[in-house]
mmCIF file of C-alpha atoms in Angstrom:
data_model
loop_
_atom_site.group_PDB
_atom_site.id
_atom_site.type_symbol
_atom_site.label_atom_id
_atom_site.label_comp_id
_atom_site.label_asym_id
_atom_site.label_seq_id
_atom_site.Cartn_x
_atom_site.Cartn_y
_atom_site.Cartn_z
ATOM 1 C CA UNK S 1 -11.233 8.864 40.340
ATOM 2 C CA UNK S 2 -9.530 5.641 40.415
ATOM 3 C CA UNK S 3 -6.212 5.068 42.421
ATOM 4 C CA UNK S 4 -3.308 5.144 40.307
ATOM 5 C CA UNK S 5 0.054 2.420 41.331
ATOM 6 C CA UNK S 6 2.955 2.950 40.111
ATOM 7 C CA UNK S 7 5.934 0.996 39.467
ATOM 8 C CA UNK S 8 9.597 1.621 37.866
ATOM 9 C CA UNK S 9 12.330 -0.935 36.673
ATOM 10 C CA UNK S 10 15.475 -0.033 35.512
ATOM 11 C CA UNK S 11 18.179 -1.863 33.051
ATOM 12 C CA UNK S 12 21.239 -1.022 31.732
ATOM 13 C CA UNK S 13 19.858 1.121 28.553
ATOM 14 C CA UNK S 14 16.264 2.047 29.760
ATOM 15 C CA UNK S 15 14.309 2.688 32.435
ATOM 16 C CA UNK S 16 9.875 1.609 32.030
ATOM 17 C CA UNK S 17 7.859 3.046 34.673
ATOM 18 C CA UNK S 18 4.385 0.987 34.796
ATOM 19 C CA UNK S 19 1.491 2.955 35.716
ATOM 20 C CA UNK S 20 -2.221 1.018 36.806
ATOM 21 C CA UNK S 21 -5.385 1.892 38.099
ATOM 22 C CA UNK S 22 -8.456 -0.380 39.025
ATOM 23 C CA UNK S 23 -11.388 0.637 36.406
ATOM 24 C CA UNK S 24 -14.826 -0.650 37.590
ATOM 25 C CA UNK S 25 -17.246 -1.792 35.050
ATOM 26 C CA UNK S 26 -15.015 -1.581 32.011
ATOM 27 C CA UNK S 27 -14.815 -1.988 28.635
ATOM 28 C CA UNK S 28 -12.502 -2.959 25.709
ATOM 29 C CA UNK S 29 -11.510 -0.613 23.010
ATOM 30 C CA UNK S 30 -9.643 -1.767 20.701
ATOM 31 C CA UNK S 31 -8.550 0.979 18.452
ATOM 32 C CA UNK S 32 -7.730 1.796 14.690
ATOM 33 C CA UNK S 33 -6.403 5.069 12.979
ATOM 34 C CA UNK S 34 -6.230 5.463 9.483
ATOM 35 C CA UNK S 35 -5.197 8.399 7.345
ATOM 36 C CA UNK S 36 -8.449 8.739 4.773
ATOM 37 C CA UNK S 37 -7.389 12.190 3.320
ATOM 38 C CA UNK S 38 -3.912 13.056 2.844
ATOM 39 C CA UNK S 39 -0.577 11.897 3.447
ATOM 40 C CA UNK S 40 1.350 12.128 6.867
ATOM 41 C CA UNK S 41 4.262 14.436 6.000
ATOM 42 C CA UNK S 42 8.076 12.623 6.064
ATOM 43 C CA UNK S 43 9.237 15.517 8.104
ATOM 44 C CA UNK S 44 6.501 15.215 11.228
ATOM 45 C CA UNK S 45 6.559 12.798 13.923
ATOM 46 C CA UNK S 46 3.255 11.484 15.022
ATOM 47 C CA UNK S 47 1.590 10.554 18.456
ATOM 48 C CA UNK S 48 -1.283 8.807 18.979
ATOM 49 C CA UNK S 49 -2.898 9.041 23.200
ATOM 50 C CA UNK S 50 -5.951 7.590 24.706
ATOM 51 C CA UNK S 51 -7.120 8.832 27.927
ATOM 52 C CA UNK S 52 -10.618 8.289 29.721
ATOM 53 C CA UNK S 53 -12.293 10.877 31.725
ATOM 54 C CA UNK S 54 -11.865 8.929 35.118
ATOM 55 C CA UNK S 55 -8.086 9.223 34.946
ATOM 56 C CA UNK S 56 -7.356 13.055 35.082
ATOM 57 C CA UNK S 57 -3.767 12.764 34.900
ATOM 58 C CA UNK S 58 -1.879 11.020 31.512
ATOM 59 C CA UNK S 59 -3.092 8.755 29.220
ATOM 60 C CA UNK S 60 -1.560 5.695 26.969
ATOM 61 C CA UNK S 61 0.600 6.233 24.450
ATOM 62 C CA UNK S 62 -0.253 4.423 21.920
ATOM 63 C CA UNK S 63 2.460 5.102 19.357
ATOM 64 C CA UNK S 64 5.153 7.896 19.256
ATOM 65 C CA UNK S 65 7.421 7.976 16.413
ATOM 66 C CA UNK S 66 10.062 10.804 18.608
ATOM 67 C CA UNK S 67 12.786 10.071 16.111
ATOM 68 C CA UNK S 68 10.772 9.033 12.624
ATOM 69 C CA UNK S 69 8.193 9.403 9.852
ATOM 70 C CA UNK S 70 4.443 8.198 11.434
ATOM 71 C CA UNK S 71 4.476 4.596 10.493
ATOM 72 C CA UNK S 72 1.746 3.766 7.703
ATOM 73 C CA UNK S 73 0.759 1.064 5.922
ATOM 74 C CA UNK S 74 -0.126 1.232 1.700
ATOM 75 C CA UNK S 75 -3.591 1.098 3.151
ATOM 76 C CA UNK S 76 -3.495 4.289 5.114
ATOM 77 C CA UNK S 77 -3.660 2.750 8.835
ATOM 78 C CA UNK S 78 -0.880 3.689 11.053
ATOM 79 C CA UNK S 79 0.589 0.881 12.449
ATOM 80 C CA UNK S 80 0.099 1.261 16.568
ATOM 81 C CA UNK S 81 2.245 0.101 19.185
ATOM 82 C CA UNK S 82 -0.183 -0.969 21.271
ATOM 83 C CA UNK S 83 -4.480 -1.132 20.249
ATOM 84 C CA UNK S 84 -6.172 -2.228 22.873
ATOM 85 C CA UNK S 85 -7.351 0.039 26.720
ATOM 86 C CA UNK S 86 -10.024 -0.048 29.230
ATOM 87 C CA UNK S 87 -12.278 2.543 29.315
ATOM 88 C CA UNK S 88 -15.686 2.990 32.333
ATOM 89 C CA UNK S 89 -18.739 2.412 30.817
ATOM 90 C CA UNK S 90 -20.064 5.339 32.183
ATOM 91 C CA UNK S 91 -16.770 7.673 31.487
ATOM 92 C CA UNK S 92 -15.230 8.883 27.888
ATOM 93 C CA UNK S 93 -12.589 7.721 26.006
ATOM 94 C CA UNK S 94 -10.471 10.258 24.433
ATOM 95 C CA UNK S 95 -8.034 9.872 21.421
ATOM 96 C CA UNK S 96 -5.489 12.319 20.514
ATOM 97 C CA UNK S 97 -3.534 12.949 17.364
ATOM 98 C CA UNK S 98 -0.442 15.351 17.552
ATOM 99 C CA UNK S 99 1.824 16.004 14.761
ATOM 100 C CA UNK S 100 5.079 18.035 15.450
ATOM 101 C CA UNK S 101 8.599 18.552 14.369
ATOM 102 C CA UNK S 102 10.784 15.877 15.047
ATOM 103 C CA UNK S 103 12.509 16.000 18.753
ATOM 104 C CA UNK S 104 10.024 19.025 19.637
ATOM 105 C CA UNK S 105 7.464 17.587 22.654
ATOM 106 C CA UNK S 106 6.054 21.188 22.818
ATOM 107 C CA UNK S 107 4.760 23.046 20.039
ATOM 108 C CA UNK S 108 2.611 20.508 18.214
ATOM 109 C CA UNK S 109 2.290 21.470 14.354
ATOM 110 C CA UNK S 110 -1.542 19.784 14.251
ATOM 111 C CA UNK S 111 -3.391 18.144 16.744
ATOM 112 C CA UNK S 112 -6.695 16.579 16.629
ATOM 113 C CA UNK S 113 -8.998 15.429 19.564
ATOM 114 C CA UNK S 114 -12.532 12.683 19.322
ATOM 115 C CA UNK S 115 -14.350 11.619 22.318
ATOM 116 C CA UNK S 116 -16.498 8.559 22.511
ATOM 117 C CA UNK S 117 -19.040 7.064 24.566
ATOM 118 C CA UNK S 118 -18.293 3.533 25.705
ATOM 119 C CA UNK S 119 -20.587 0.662 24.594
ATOM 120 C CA UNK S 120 -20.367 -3.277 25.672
ATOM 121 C CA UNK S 121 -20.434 -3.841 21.858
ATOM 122 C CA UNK S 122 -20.141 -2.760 18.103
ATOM 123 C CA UNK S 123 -17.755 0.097 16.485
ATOM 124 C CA UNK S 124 -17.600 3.809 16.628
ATOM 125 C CA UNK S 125 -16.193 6.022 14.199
ATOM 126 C CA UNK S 126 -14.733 10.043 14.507
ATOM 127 C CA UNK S 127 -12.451 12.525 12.447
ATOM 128 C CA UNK S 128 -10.075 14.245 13.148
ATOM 129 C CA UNK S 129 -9.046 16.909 10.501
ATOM 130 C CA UNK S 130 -5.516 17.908 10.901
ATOM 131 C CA UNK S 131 -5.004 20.118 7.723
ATOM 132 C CA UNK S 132 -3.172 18.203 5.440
ATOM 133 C CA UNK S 133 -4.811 15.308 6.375
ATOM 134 C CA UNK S 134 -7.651 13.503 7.513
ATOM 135 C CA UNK S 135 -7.402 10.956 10.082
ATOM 136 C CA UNK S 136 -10.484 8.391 10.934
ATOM 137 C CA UNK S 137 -10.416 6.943 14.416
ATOM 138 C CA UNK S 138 -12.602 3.461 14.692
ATOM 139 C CA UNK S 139 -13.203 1.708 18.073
ATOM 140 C CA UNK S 140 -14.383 -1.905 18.819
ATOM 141 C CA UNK S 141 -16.158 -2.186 21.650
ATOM 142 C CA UNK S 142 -16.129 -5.522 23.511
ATOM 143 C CA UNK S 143 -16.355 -6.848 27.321
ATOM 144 C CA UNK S 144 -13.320 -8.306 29.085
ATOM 145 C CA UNK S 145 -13.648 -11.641 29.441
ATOM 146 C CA UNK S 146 -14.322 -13.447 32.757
ATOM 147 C CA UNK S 147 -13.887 -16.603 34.658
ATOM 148 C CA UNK S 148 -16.028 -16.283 37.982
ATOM 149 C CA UNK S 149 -14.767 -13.446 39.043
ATOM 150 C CA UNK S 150 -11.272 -12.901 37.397
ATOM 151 C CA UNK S 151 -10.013 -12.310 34.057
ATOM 152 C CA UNK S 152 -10.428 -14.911 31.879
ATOM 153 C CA UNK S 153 -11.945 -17.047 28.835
ATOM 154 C CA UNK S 154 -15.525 -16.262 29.078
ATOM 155 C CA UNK S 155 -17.936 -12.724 28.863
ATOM 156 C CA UNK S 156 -19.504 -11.599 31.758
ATOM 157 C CA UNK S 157 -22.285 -8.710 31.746
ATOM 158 C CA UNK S 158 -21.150 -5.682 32.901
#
């Protein structure tokens, strides 16, 4: 499993802790949920997490709404903070969709799970089915993009 740095920085109303590990032979996901059956309930706050197989511990938050409604658009997609993580080609990516009451991080209300394979390209599509609603997760698949042998403007095979 890949080594995991991490890193904390403090300010006068918050503190971030940074968390990064070195992923060999990654590849993009950029990643859409979208509410297809149902409405999220006003009275549930949502979280959406990605983790990949190779990382046993924690994942990326991708959006947690700890003090509000689940933020969606008229056309059913919820509106993440952040869309885009690097998975192993040869691991799994996992998304997770929790709805709970609000200020309560332990006893989730629904909760909702899809794994996918990685792929260098194209999209992937899974459900989860939370009750009283149906969420569809879509991922993008794409290569990082290279210069030589660092991150940069151009695609280089994994």
């Amino acid at each position: 499993s890949p080594f995991i740095t991490t890193r904390s920085s403090s300010c006068k109303r918050s503190e971030l802790e940074f968390a990064v590990a070195l992923l060999v032979k990654s590849v993009e996901a950029t990643i859409r949920v979208k509410v297809v059956r149902g409405s999220w309930p006003d009275h549930y706050r949502g979280q959406v997490v990605s983790r990949t197989t190779s990382i046993s511990h924690g994942g990326v938050v991708l959006l947690d709404t700890r003090y509000g409604k689940m933020s969606v658009n008229r056309y059913g997609v919820v509106e993440l903070s952040r869309n885009v993580v690097s998975v192993e080609s040869g691991g799994q990516l996992k998304v997770g969709v929790v709805a709970s009451q609000f200020e309560d991080d332990e006893n989730a209300v629904a909760e909702g799970l899809v794994d996918f394979t990685p792929k260098t390209t194209g999209v992937s599509h899974g459900n989860c089915d939370l009750g009283f609603y149906l969420v569809r997760t879509s991922i993008h698949w794409s290569l990082p993009c290279f210069v030589d042998d660092h991150v940069g403007l151009q695609n280089k095979p994994v």
